[in-house]
Coordinates of C-alpha atoms in Angstrom, one line a residue:
Chain E
X276 CA -22.1 -2.9 -23.8
X277 CA -22.0 0.8 -23.0
X278 CA -25.3 2.5 -22.2
X279 CA -26.7 4.7 -24.9
X280 CA -27.4 7.5 -22.6
X281 CA -25.7 8.3 -19.3
X282 CA -26.5 11.0 -16.9
X283 CA -23.8 11.6 -14.3
X284 CA -24.6 13.7 -11.1
X285 CA -26.8 16.0 -13.2
X286 CA -28.1 19.1 -11.4
X287 CA -30.4 21.7 -13.0
X288 CA -31.7 24.9 -11.4
X289 CA -33.9 27.8 -12.4
X290 CA -33.3 31.4 -11.5
X291 CA -36.6 32.9 -10.4
X292 CA -37.6 36.1 -8.5
X293 CA -38.0 33.9 -5.4
X294 CA -34.5 32.5 -5.6
X295 CA -32.8 29.5 -7.2
X296 CA -35.1 26.6 -7.7
X297 CA -33.3 23.3 -7.7
X298 CA -35.3 21.3 -10.2
X299 CA -33.0 18.4 -10.7
X300 CA -30.6 17.4 -8.0
X301 CA -27.7 15.1 -8.5
X302 CA -29.3 12.6 -10.8
X303 CA -27.4 9.7 -12.3
X304 CA -28.9 7.1 -14.6
X305 CA -28.3 5.0 -17.6
X306 CA -30.4 4.0 -20.5
X307 CA -29.5 0.9 -22.5
X308 CA -30.3 0.1 -26.1
X309 CA -33.8 -1.1 -26.9
X310 CA -34.9 -0.3 -23.3
X311 CA -38.0 1.5 -22.0
X312 CA -37.2 3.4 -18.9
X313 CA -40.1 5.0 -17.1
X314 CA -39.8 8.0 -15.0
X315 CA -42.5 8.4 -12.4
X316 CA -43.3 11.3 -10.2
X317 CA -45.9 14.0 -9.4
X318 CA -45.9 17.4 -11.0
X319 CA -42.9 19.5 -10.1
X320 CA -40.6 16.6 -9.3
X321 CA -38.2 17.5 -12.1
X322 CA -39.0 14.6 -14.5
X323 CA -39.7 16.9 -17.5
X324 CA -36.8 19.2 -16.7
X325 CA -34.4 16.2 -16.7
X326 CA -35.5 15.3 -20.2
X327 CA -35.4 18.8 -21.4
X328 CA -31.8 19.2 -20.2
X329 CA -30.7 16.2 -22.3
X330 CA -32.6 17.6 -25.3
X331 CA -31.2 21.1 -24.5
X332 CA -34.7 22.5 -24.6
X333 CA -34.5 24.1 -21.2
X334 CA -36.1 27.5 -20.7
X335 CA -33.7 30.5 -20.7
X336 CA -33.6 30.9 -16.9
X337 CA -32.4 27.3 -16.3
X338 CA -28.8 26.2 -16.1
X339 CA -27.0 22.9 -15.8
X340 CA -25.2 23.5 -12.5
X341 CA -23.1 20.4 -12.6
X342 CA -22.9 16.9 -14.0
X343 CA -22.4 15.2 -17.4
X344 CA -24.7 14.1 -20.1
X345 CA -23.2 11.4 -22.3
X346 CA -25.2 10.3 -25.3
X347 CA -24.0 7.5 -27.6
X348 CA -20.5 7.8 -26.3
X349 CA -20.1 11.6 -26.7
X350 CA -20.2 14.1 -23.8
X351 CA -22.9 16.6 -25.0
X352 CA -23.1 18.6 -21.7
X353 CA -21.6 21.7 -23.3
X354 CA -22.9 21.2 -26.9
X355 CA -23.8 24.4 -28.6
X356 CA -27.3 25.0 -30.2
X357 CA -25.8 24.4 -33.7
X358 CA -24.3 20.9 -32.6
X359 CA -27.5 20.0 -30.8
X360 CA -29.7 20.7 -33.8
X361 CA -27.9 17.9 -35.6
X362 CA -28.5 15.6 -32.7
X363 CA -32.1 16.3 -32.3
X364 CA -33.8 14.0 -34.7
X365 CA -30.9 11.8 -35.6
X366 CA -30.0 10.7 -32.1
X367 CA -32.6 12.2 -29.8
X368 CA -36.3 12.9 -30.3
X369 CA -39.2 13.9 -28.3
X370 CA -43.0 13.5 -28.1
X371 CA -45.1 15.9 -25.9
X372 CA -48.4 15.5 -24.1
X373 CA -50.5 17.7 -26.3
X374 CA -50.6 16.6 -29.9
X375 CA -52.5 19.7 -31.1
X376 CA -49.8 22.2 -30.0
X377 CA -47.1 20.0 -31.5
X378 CA -48.6 19.8 -35.0
X379 CA -48.8 22.6 -37.4
X380 CA -52.6 23.0 -37.9
X381 CA -52.2 24.4 -41.5
X382 CA -49.8 21.9 -42.9
X383 CA -50.9 18.4 -44.2
X384 CA -49.8 15.6 -41.9
X385 CA -47.7 13.9 -44.6
X386 CA -45.8 17.1 -45.4
X387 CA -44.9 17.5 -41.7
X388 CA -43.4 14.0 -41.7
X389 CA -41.5 14.5 -45.0
X390 CA -40.1 17.8 -43.7
X391 CA -38.6 16.0 -40.7
X392 CA -37.1 13.3 -43.0
X393 CA -35.6 15.8 -45.4
X394 CA -34.1 17.8 -42.6
X395 CA -32.0 15.0 -41.4
X396 CA -31.5 12.5 -44.2
X397 CA -30.0 13.1 -47.6
X398 CA -32.9 11.6 -49.7
X399 CA -34.9 12.8 -52.6
X400 CA -38.5 14.3 -52.1
X401 CA -40.1 11.3 -53.7
X402 CA -38.1 8.9 -51.5
X403 CA -39.0 10.9 -48.4
X404 CA -42.7 10.8 -49.3
X405 CA -42.5 7.1 -49.7
X406 CA -40.9 6.9 -46.3
X407 CA -43.5 9.1 -44.7
X408 CA -46.3 6.8 -46.1
X409 CA -44.4 3.8 -44.8
X410 CA -44.1 5.5 -41.4
X411 CA -47.8 6.3 -41.3
X412 CA -48.4 2.6 -41.9
X413 CA -46.0 1.6 -39.1
X414 CA -47.9 3.8 -36.6
X415 CA -51.2 2.1 -37.7
X416 CA -53.0 4.7 -39.8
X417 CA -55.2 3.1 -42.3
X418 CA -55.2 4.5 -46.0
X419 CA -51.9 6.3 -45.5
X420 CA -51.8 7.4 -49.1
X421 CA -55.1 9.2 -48.9
X422 CA -54.5 10.6 -45.5
X423 CA -51.0 11.9 -46.4
X424 CA -52.5 15.2 -47.6
X425 CA -55.0 15.8 -44.7
X426 CA -54.5 18.6 -42.1
X427 CA -54.3 17.6 -38.4
X428 CA -57.9 18.7 -37.7
X429 CA -59.3 15.8 -39.8
X430 CA -57.7 13.4 -37.2
X431 CA -58.9 12.4 -33.8
X432 CA -56.8 12.9 -30.7
X433 CA -55.4 9.4 -30.7
X434 CA -54.5 9.6 -34.5
X435 CA -52.9 13.0 -34.0
X436 CA -50.7 11.6 -31.2
X437 CA -49.8 8.8 -33.7
X438 CA -48.8 11.4 -36.3
X439 CA -46.7 13.2 -33.7
X440 CA -45.0 9.9 -33.0
X441 CA -44.4 9.4 -36.8
X442 CA -42.6 12.8 -36.9
X443 CA -40.5 12.0 -34.0
X444 CA -39.5 8.7 -35.5
X445 CA -39.1 10.1 -39.1
X446 CA -35.3 10.6 -38.9
X447 CA -34.7 7.2 -37.0
X448 CA -33.6 8.5 -33.7
X449 CA -31.9 6.2 -31.3
X450 CA -33.5 7.7 -28.1
X451 CA -37.1 8.9 -27.8
X452 CA -38.3 11.0 -25.0
X453 CA -42.0 10.6 -24.5
X454 CA -43.4 13.2 -22.0
X455 CA -46.8 12.0 -20.8
X456 CA -47.8 11.1 -24.4
X457 CA -51.0 9.4 -23.4
X458 CA -52.2 11.6 -20.6
X459 CA -54.8 13.6 -22.7
X460 CA -56.2 10.5 -24.4
X461 CA -59.1 8.2 -23.5
X462 CA -58.2 4.9 -21.9
X463 CA -59.1 2.8 -24.9
X464 CA -57.0 5.0 -27.1
X465 CA -54.2 5.1 -24.6
X466 CA -54.1 1.3 -24.5
X467 CA -53.5 1.3 -28.3
X468 CA -50.8 4.0 -28.2
X469 CA -48.9 2.1 -25.5
X470 CA -49.1 -1.1 -27.5
X471 CA -47.9 0.9 -30.6
X472 CA -44.9 2.1 -28.7
X473 CA -44.0 -1.4 -27.6
X474 CA -44.4 -2.6 -31.1
X475 CA -42.1 0.1 -32.5
X476 CA -39.5 -0.7 -29.9
X477 CA -39.6 -4.3 -30.9
X478 CA -39.4 -3.4 -34.6
X479 CA -36.7 -0.7 -34.5
X480 CA -34.8 -1.3 -31.3
X481 CA -35.3 2.3 -30.2
X482 CA -34.7 3.3 -26.6
X483 CA -37.5 5.1 -24.9
X484 CA -37.6 7.3 -21.8
X485 CA -41.2 7.4 -20.8
X486 CA -42.4 10.1 -18.4
X487 CA -45.6 9.4 -16.6
X488 CA -47.5 9.9 -13.4
X489 CA -49.7 6.9 -13.9
X490 CA -48.3 3.7 -12.3
X491 CA -50.7 1.6 -14.4
X492 CA -49.4 2.9 -17.6
X493 CA -45.8 2.5 -16.4
X494 CA -46.6 -1.2 -15.5
X495 CA -47.7 -1.8 -19.0
X496 CA -44.7 -0.3 -20.9
X497 CA -41.7 -0.1 -18.7
X498 CA -38.7 -2.4 -18.5
X499 CA -37.1 -0.3 -15.8
X500 CA -38.7 2.4 -13.5
X501 CA -37.2 5.4 -11.8
X502 CA -39.2 7.2 -9.2
X503 CA -38.5 10.8 -8.8
X504 CA -39.2 13.1 -5.9
X505 CA -38.1 16.7 -5.3
X506 CA -35.6 16.6 -8.1
X507 CA -34.0 13.4 -7.0
X508 CA -34.3 9.7 -8.1
X509 CA -35.5 8.1 -4.9
X510 CA -35.8 4.5 -6.3
X511 CA -34.8 2.8 -9.4
X512 CA -34.9 -0.7 -10.6
X513 CA -36.6 -3.1 -13.1
X514 CA -40.3 -2.9 -13.3
X515 CA -40.7 -6.1 -11.3
X516 CA -38.4 -4.9 -8.5
X517 CA -40.1 -1.5 -8.2
X518 CA -43.6 -2.8 -8.3
X519 CA -43.3 -6.1 -6.4
X520 CA -40.5 -5.1 -4.0
X521 CA -40.6 -1.4 -3.5
X522 CA -38.2 -0.1 -0.9
X523 CA -38.7 3.7 -0.7
X524 CA -41.5 5.0 1.5
X525 CA -42.5 7.5 -1.2
X526 CA -43.0 4.6 -3.6
X527 CA -45.2 2.9 -0.9
X528 CA -47.0 6.1 -0.6
X529 CA -47.8 6.4 -4.3
X530 CA -49.0 2.8 -4.5
X531 CA -51.2 3.1 -1.3
X532 CA -52.8 6.2 -2.8
X533 CA -54.0 4.3 -5.9
X534 CA -57.7 3.4 -6.0
X535 CA -57.0 0.4 -8.2
X536 CA -54.7 -1.2 -5.6
X537 CA -57.1 -0.5 -2.7
X538 CA -58.7 -3.5 -1.2
X539 CA -62.4 -3.6 -1.0
X540 CA -63.8 -1.7 1.9
X541 CA -60.6 -0.2 2.8
X542 CA -59.9 3.6 2.6
X543 CA -57.2 5.0 0.5
X544 CA -54.1 6.1 2.3
X545 CA -53.1 9.5 0.9
X546 CA -49.6 10.8 1.4
X547 CA -50.1 13.7 3.9
X548 CA -48.8 17.2 3.1
X549 CA -47.4 18.6 0.0
X550 CA -44.1 18.3 -1.9
X551 CA -41.5 20.8 -0.7
X552 CA -40.7 24.1 -2.4
X553 CA -37.5 23.6 -4.2
X554 CA -36.2 27.1 -3.6
X555 CA -34.8 26.0 -0.3
X556 CA -35.2 22.2 -0.2
X557 CA -35.0 20.9 3.4
X558 CA -31.7 19.4 4.4
X559 CA -31.7 15.6 4.6
X560 CA -34.4 13.6 2.9
X561 CA -37.0 15.9 1.2
X562 CA -39.7 13.4 1.8
X563 CA -39.0 13.1 5.5
X564 CA -41.8 15.4 6.7
X565 CA -44.4 13.4 4.8
X566 CA -42.9 10.1 5.8
X567 CA -44.4 8.2 8.6
X568 CA -41.2 5.9 8.7
X569 CA -38.8 8.9 8.9
X570 CA -36.0 8.6 11.5
X571 CA -34.0 11.3 13.1
X572 CA -31.2 11.0 10.5
X573 CA -33.7 11.7 7.7
X574 CA -34.1 15.2 8.7
X575 CA -30.4 15.8 8.9
X576 CA -28.5 13.8 6.2
X577 CA -29.6 13.2 2.6
X578 CA -29.7 9.4 2.1
X579 CA -27.7 8.1 -0.9
X580 CA -29.0 5.5 -3.3
X581 CA -28.4 2.2 -1.4
X582 CA -28.3 -0.9 -3.6
X583 CA -30.8 -3.6 -2.9
X584 CA -29.7 -5.8 -5.9
X585 CA -27.3 -5.0 -8.8
X586 CA -30.2 -3.4 -10.7
X587 CA -32.3 -2.1 -7.8
X588 CA -31.5 0.8 -5.4
X589 CA -33.4 3.2 -3.2
X590 CA -32.4 6.4 -1.5
X591 CA -33.7 5.8 2.1
X592 CA -31.9 5.3 5.4
X593 CA -34.3 2.5 6.0
X594 CA -31.9 0.3 3.9
X595 CA -29.0 1.1 6.1
X596 CA -27.9 -1.8 8.2
X597 CA -28.3 0.2 11.4
X598 CA -32.0 1.1 10.6
X599 CA -34.8 -0.8 12.3
X600 CA -36.5 -3.5 10.4
X601 CA -39.6 -2.1 8.6
X602 CA -42.3 -4.2 6.9
X603 CA -43.4 -2.5 3.7
X604 CA -47.1 -1.5 4.1
X605 CA -47.8 -2.7 0.6
X606 CA -46.8 -5.7 -1.3
X607 CA -48.3 -6.4 -4.7
X608 CA -47.1 -10.0 -5.1
X609 CA -48.5 -11.3 -1.8
X610 CA -51.8 -9.7 -2.5
X611 CA -52.1 -11.2 -6.0
X612 CA -51.1 -14.6 -4.6
X613 CA -53.6 -14.4 -1.8
Chain I
X216 CA -79.2 4.8 2.1
X217 CA -82.9 4.7 1.4
X218 CA -84.5 3.4 -1.8
X219 CA -86.4 6.6 -2.5
X220 CA -85.0 8.2 -5.6
X221 CA -84.0 11.7 -4.9
X222 CA -83.5 12.3 -8.6
X223 CA -85.3 10.5 -11.5
X224 CA -84.4 11.0 -15.1
X225 CA -86.7 9.7 -17.8
X226 CA -85.8 9.7 -21.5
X227 CA -83.6 12.7 -21.2
X228 CA -82.3 14.1 -24.5
X229 CA -80.1 17.1 -25.1
X230 CA -79.6 18.1 -28.7
X231 CA -77.5 21.0 -29.8
X232 CA -78.4 22.5 -33.2
X233 CA -75.2 23.6 -34.9
X234 CA -76.9 24.6 -38.2
X235 CA -79.7 23.4 -40.5
X236 CA -77.8 20.3 -41.5
X237 CA -76.2 19.4 -38.3
X238 CA -77.6 18.6 -34.9
X239 CA -75.5 17.0 -32.2
X240 CA -77.2 14.6 -30.1
X241 CA -75.1 15.0 -26.9
X242 CA -77.5 13.1 -24.7
X243 CA -79.9 10.8 -26.5
X244 CA -82.7 9.4 -24.4
X245 CA -81.3 8.2 -21.1
X246 CA -83.1 7.1 -17.9
X247 CA -81.8 6.6 -14.5
X248 CA -82.6 7.3 -10.9
X249 CA -80.4 8.2 -8.0
X250 CA -81.3 7.1 -4.5
X251 CA -80.9 9.3 -1.4
X252 CA -77.5 9.0 0.2
X253 CA -76.1 7.1 -2.7
X254 CA -73.0 7.7 -4.8
X255 CA -73.9 7.3 -8.5
X256 CA -71.1 7.1 -10.9
X257 CA -71.2 8.0 -14.6
X258 CA -68.2 6.9 -16.7
X259 CA -67.5 7.6 -20.4
X260 CA -64.9 8.8 -22.7
X261 CA -64.5 12.1 -24.4
X262 CA -67.7 13.2 -26.1
X263 CA -69.9 10.5 -24.5
X264 CA -72.2 13.2 -23.1
X265 CA -71.4 12.7 -19.5
X266 CA -70.7 16.4 -18.7
X267 CA -73.7 17.4 -20.7
X268 CA -75.9 15.3 -18.4
X269 CA -74.4 17.1 -15.4
X270 CA -75.1 20.6 -17.0
X271 CA -78.6 19.7 -18.0
X272 CA -79.5 18.4 -14.5
X273 CA -78.2 21.7 -13.1
X274 CA -80.5 23.6 -15.5
X275 CA -77.5 25.2 -17.4
X276 CA -78.8 23.8 -20.6
X277 CA -82.6 23.7 -21.4
X278 CA -83.2 20.1 -22.1
X279 CA -84.6 19.1 -25.4
X280 CA -87.0 16.5 -24.2
X281 CA -87.6 14.1 -21.3
X282 CA -88.5 14.4 -17.7
X283 CA -86.4 15.2 -14.6
X284 CA -87.9 14.7 -11.1
X285 CA -86.0 16.1 -8.1
X286 CA -87.5 15.1 -4.8
X287 CA -90.8 14.4 -6.5
X288 CA -90.9 17.8 -8.3
X289 CA -90.9 17.7 -12.1
X290 CA -88.1 20.2 -12.5
X291 CA -87.9 19.7 -16.3
X292 CA -91.1 21.6 -16.4
X293 CA -90.4 25.3 -16.9
X294 CA -93.0 26.5 -14.4
X295 CA -92.2 24.0 -11.8
X296 CA -88.5 24.9 -12.2
X297 CA -89.3 28.6 -11.8
X298 CA -91.4 28.0 -8.6
X299 CA -88.8 25.9 -7.0
X300 CA -85.7 27.8 -8.3
X301 CA -84.4 29.0 -4.9
X302 CA -85.0 25.6 -3.4
X303 CA -83.2 23.9 -6.2
X304 CA -80.3 26.2 -6.0
X305 CA -80.0 25.4 -2.4
X306 CA -80.3 21.7 -2.8
X307 CA -78.3 21.0 -5.9
X308 CA -74.6 21.9 -6.3
X309 CA -72.0 21.1 -8.8
X310 CA -68.3 20.8 -8.5
X311 CA -66.3 21.2 -11.7
X312 CA -63.1 19.7 -12.9
X313 CA -61.0 22.9 -13.4
X314 CA -61.1 24.7 -10.1
X315 CA -58.9 27.4 -11.5
X316 CA -61.6 28.4 -13.9
X317 CA -64.5 27.8 -11.6
X318 CA -63.3 30.1 -8.8
X319 CA -63.5 33.8 -9.2
X320 CA -59.8 35.0 -9.0
X321 CA -60.8 38.3 -7.4
X322 CA -62.7 36.8 -4.5
X323 CA -61.1 35.5 -1.3
X324 CA -61.7 31.9 -0.2
X325 CA -64.1 33.2 2.5
X326 CA -66.1 35.2 0.0
X327 CA -66.2 32.3 -2.4
X328 CA -67.6 29.9 0.2
X329 CA -70.1 32.5 1.6
X330 CA -71.4 33.5 -1.8
X331 CA -74.1 30.7 -2.4
X332 CA -75.3 31.1 1.2
X333 CA -75.7 35.0 1.0
X334 CA -77.3 34.8 -2.5
X335 CA -79.9 32.2 -1.2
X336 CA -80.2 34.0 2.2
X337 CA -80.0 30.8 4.2
X338 CA -78.1 32.3 7.1
X339 CA -79.9 34.4 9.6
X340 CA -76.9 36.4 10.8
X341 CA -73.3 37.1 9.9
X342 CA -72.2 35.1 13.0
X343 CA -74.0 32.1 11.8
X344 CA -72.5 32.6 8.4
X345 CA -69.1 32.9 9.9
X346 CA -69.6 29.7 12.0
X347 CA -70.6 27.8 8.9
X348 CA -67.6 29.0 6.9
X349 CA -65.4 27.9 9.7
X350 CA -67.1 24.5 10.0
X351 CA -66.9 24.0 6.2
X352 CA -63.2 24.8 6.1
X353 CA -62.6 22.3 8.8
X354 CA -64.7 19.7 6.7
X355 CA -62.4 20.2 3.8
X356 CA -59.4 20.2 6.0
X357 CA -58.1 23.7 5.2
X358 CA -56.9 25.8 8.1
X359 CA -58.4 29.2 9.2
X360 CA -55.6 31.3 7.6
X361 CA -56.8 30.4 4.1
X362 CA -59.8 32.5 4.5
X363 CA -58.3 35.6 3.2
X364 CA -56.3 34.0 0.4
X365 CA -57.1 34.3 -3.2
X366 CA -57.4 31.2 -5.6
X367 CA -54.2 32.3 -7.3
X368 CA -52.2 31.8 -4.0
X369 CA -53.4 28.2 -3.7
X370 CA -52.1 25.0 -5.1
X371 CA -54.4 22.8 -7.3
X372 CA -55.4 20.5 -4.4
X373 CA -56.2 23.4 -2.1
X374 CA -58.2 25.1 -4.9
X375 CA -60.2 21.9 -5.4
X376 CA -60.9 21.9 -1.7
X377 CA -62.2 25.4 -1.8
X378 CA -64.5 24.4 -4.8
X379 CA -65.8 21.5 -2.7
X380 CA -66.3 23.7 0.3
X381 CA -68.4 26.1 -1.8
X382 CA -70.5 23.1 -2.9
X383 CA -71.1 21.6 0.5
X384 CA -71.4 24.8 2.6
X385 CA -75.0 25.3 1.8
X386 CA -75.7 21.6 2.8
X387 CA -77.3 20.6 -0.5
X388 CA -79.1 17.3 -0.9
X389 CA -77.4 16.4 -4.2
X390 CA -73.9 17.1 -5.3
X391 CA -72.8 16.6 -8.9
X392 CA -69.0 16.3 -9.2
X393 CA -67.8 16.5 -12.8
X394 CA -64.3 15.1 -12.9
X395 CA -63.4 16.6 -9.6
X396 CA -60.0 15.1 -9.3
X397 CA -58.9 14.6 -12.9
X398 CA -56.3 17.4 -12.9
X399 CA -54.6 16.5 -9.7
X400 CA -51.6 14.5 -8.8
X401 CA -52.0 10.9 -7.4
X402 CA -51.2 11.7 -3.8
X403 CA -53.5 14.8 -3.9
X404 CA -56.2 12.7 -5.7
X405 CA -56.2 10.3 -2.9
X406 CA -56.6 13.1 -0.4
X407 CA -59.7 14.5 -2.2
X408 CA -61.3 11.1 -2.7
X409 CA -60.9 10.4 1.0
X410 CA -62.4 13.7 1.7
X411 CA -65.4 13.0 -0.5
X412 CA -66.0 9.6 1.2
X413 CA -65.6 11.2 4.6
X414 CA -68.1 14.0 3.8
X415 CA -70.6 11.5 2.3
X416 CA -70.5 9.4 5.4
X417 CA -70.8 12.3 7.7
X418 CA -73.5 14.3 6.0
X419 CA -75.3 11.7 3.9
X420 CA -74.9 13.8 0.7
X421 CA -76.1 12.1 -2.5
X422 CA -73.4 12.3 -5.1
X423 CA -73.4 11.9 -8.8
X424 CA -69.7 11.3 -9.6
X425 CA -68.7 11.9 -13.2
X426 CA -65.3 10.5 -14.2
X427 CA -63.3 8.9 -17.0
X428 CA -61.1 7.0 -14.5
X429 CA -62.8 3.6 -14.0
X430 CA -60.6 2.5 -11.1
X431 CA -61.8 5.6 -9.2
X432 CA -65.5 5.1 -10.0
X433 CA -65.1 1.5 -8.8
X434 CA -63.6 2.7 -5.6
X435 CA -66.2 5.4 -4.8
X436 CA -69.5 4.7 -6.3
X437 CA -72.4 2.4 -5.2
X438 CA -74.0 2.2 -8.8
X439 CA -72.4 3.1 -12.1
X440 CA -73.7 3.9 -15.5
X441 CA -71.4 3.6 -18.7
X442 CA -72.1 6.2 -21.3
X443 CA -71.3 6.0 -25.0
X444 CA -72.4 8.5 -27.7
X445 CA -75.1 10.0 -25.6
X446 CA -76.6 6.7 -24.5
X447 CA -76.2 4.7 -21.3
X448 CA -75.1 1.3 -22.6
X449 CA -75.0 -0.4 -19.2
X450 CA -76.0 0.4 -15.6
X451 CA -75.6 -1.8 -12.5
X452 CA -74.3 -2.0 -9.0
X453 CA -70.6 -1.0 -9.3
X454 CA -69.4 -4.4 -8.0
X455 CA -71.7 -6.3 -10.4
X456 CA -70.7 -4.1 -13.4
X457 CA -67.0 -4.7 -12.8
X458 CA -67.3 -8.3 -12.2
X459 CA -69.9 -9.2 -14.7
X460 CA -69.8 -6.6 -17.5
X461 CA -72.2 -7.5 -20.3
X462 CA -71.9 -4.8 -23.0
X463 CA -68.8 -5.2 -25.3
X464 CA -68.0 -1.6 -24.8
X465 CA -68.0 -1.9 -21.1
X466 CA -65.8 -5.0 -21.4
X467 CA -63.4 -3.1 -23.8
X468 CA -63.3 -0.1 -21.3
X469 CA -62.6 -2.3 -18.3
X470 CA -59.8 -4.2 -20.1
X471 CA -58.0 -0.9 -21.1
X472 CA -57.6 0.3 -17.6
X473 CA -53.8 -0.1 -16.9
X474 CA -53.3 -1.9 -13.7
X475 CA -50.1 -1.2 -11.7
X476 CA -48.8 -4.8 -12.0
X477 CA -46.2 -5.4 -14.6
X478 CA -46.6 -9.2 -15.0
X479 CA -50.3 -8.9 -15.3
X480 CA -50.1 -6.0 -17.8
X481 CA -47.6 -7.7 -20.1
X482 CA -49.8 -10.7 -20.5
X483 CA -53.0 -8.7 -20.9
X484 CA -54.6 -8.4 -24.3
X485 CA -56.9 -5.4 -24.5
X486 CA -60.3 -6.1 -25.9
X487 CA -61.3 -3.8 -28.7
X488 CA -64.7 -2.4 -29.5
X489 CA -65.3 -0.5 -32.6
X490 CA -67.3 2.5 -31.5
X491 CA -68.1 3.5 -35.1
X492 CA -70.3 0.4 -35.4
X493 CA -72.4 1.7 -32.3
X494 CA -75.7 2.9 -33.6
X495 CA -77.4 3.5 -30.3
X496 CA -80.4 1.4 -31.6
X497 CA -81.8 -1.1 -29.2
X498 CA -83.8 -1.2 -26.0
X499 CA -82.5 -0.4 -22.6
X500 CA -83.8 -3.0 -20.2
X501 CA -83.2 -4.8 -16.9
X502 CA -81.4 -8.1 -17.6
X503 CA -81.1 -9.1 -14.0
X504 CA -81.9 -7.4 -10.7
X505 CA -80.6 -3.9 -10.9
X506 CA -78.4 -4.6 -14.0
X507 CA -79.5 -2.6 -17.0
X508 CA -78.2 -3.2 -20.6
X509 CA -78.7 -1.5 -23.9
X510 CA -79.0 -4.4 -26.3
X511 CA -78.5 -4.1 -30.0

């Protein structure tokens, strides 16, 4: 089966007064039908830009330098705004972090959903309304008929995010980009929204690209995980592979920095230093200067993604056969078993 | 750590009167005490009143009723507060979540750190002040050349270090940190948490650590209070609270923390607690040694 979305060697850069910022560098990935792919990384690693480039929602000073975006079998890399407008909603859709800036504060929730349906599907107004109510029910809002005509300020943060989700799902897209959709929510609400996303995936078979910086959230929702650093995917694999058998020193670093994985009485191990500026990214591995396992070659030559298994690969020279044997400083499975 | 409370709060309430019909009970009769050298955690979700507690303790809001004792002085009393004002300002400091908003953009790092010390006239000479700034910058692991930088030139993590430096420079007895790392990236969060622990060990500061992130609270605090709708529903030693939670809300909160373990997460069923059924009625009492619970 062909993947639903394919990125081939995608590079995106921004023109700024300081020079050209290389936000996404040579990223290749595939998204299959019904799959939830999580993209993890810290701010500025390029995860949001990557999604924006697929949606063609990049700021004006950004350009796709090279690479291909293939969605549902069609190469959309050079699609015009007019062609993209047809795809947004029917094929691709997006949910952002802050529901209040996404929703129109003056328009009833129901109307905002109906609008999205009427835009993309040839149905009568009455039919669209029925569908909007059904959607409100799907996303777990009680009394959808009564709430249909309420403005967003009547809703709590979690409910607003549900409504945003309803709008994104209104035209039955095949791929949903969710950019930190639960970051501004409380933990109990977050748990419900994550369960809802999983439930919607099971019911509709939609594919989801889930962007997050929270490894706990990712563990709950993701089938596959891609870890990004300095515009590149440094590790990608199934959730089990990335969490239980991480291979890239950056992934190790992220996990060791989590209070929830720290053993009692032991200090956290923060990753030293800061991510590099992407105006002039260092040659070789961008993580090398923060990496205690870095070898000489890491400062000179960029490591390619080296396969660990058919589904798991990591961009580190440690996986090269000439590299010395390194025991990962963190291993979830053995800790749980112990 | 000694068992003398440095701060004692009894039946603290903080109401905000919006209009004749509506009064918001942001903090509704809470009691707790914080011992010297202790890290006391307060967790709660949006609107639970945790930040209001911090602001009332600092004297930003005038409390509605209740009593606050700081080092034996009843500072909730207006006159006592006025008499001890300069002492309080020296000995209680707060660190806010949003360091971009908390730091004056027109002041250099050096000026920001020096300000509380010059206002309170704690340093005898400029040399002494200069030495303290140098030492404090070292404490928060910022190099000397940041002295002349403005907050706008710093990254989020560096700004938060400056905010912490301002808080600790005057060597206060009590530091209230209101979500000090919530807006930072994971690797930077870990740097700041490690810094807090290090400072606490070295200078024996007493911390009140306010956060919504339970895994962080578990990691850093000695005792923890869980707040819901202006009430403390449960309070205990952190280990006890996480291992034997009693209140259904605490249980629901604990079960919603996502754990970075896919197998565990997929099997997990989150407990639910309907907060709309919470009335806040009931008595807050000790159920086992050091473990307090609001029943009802």
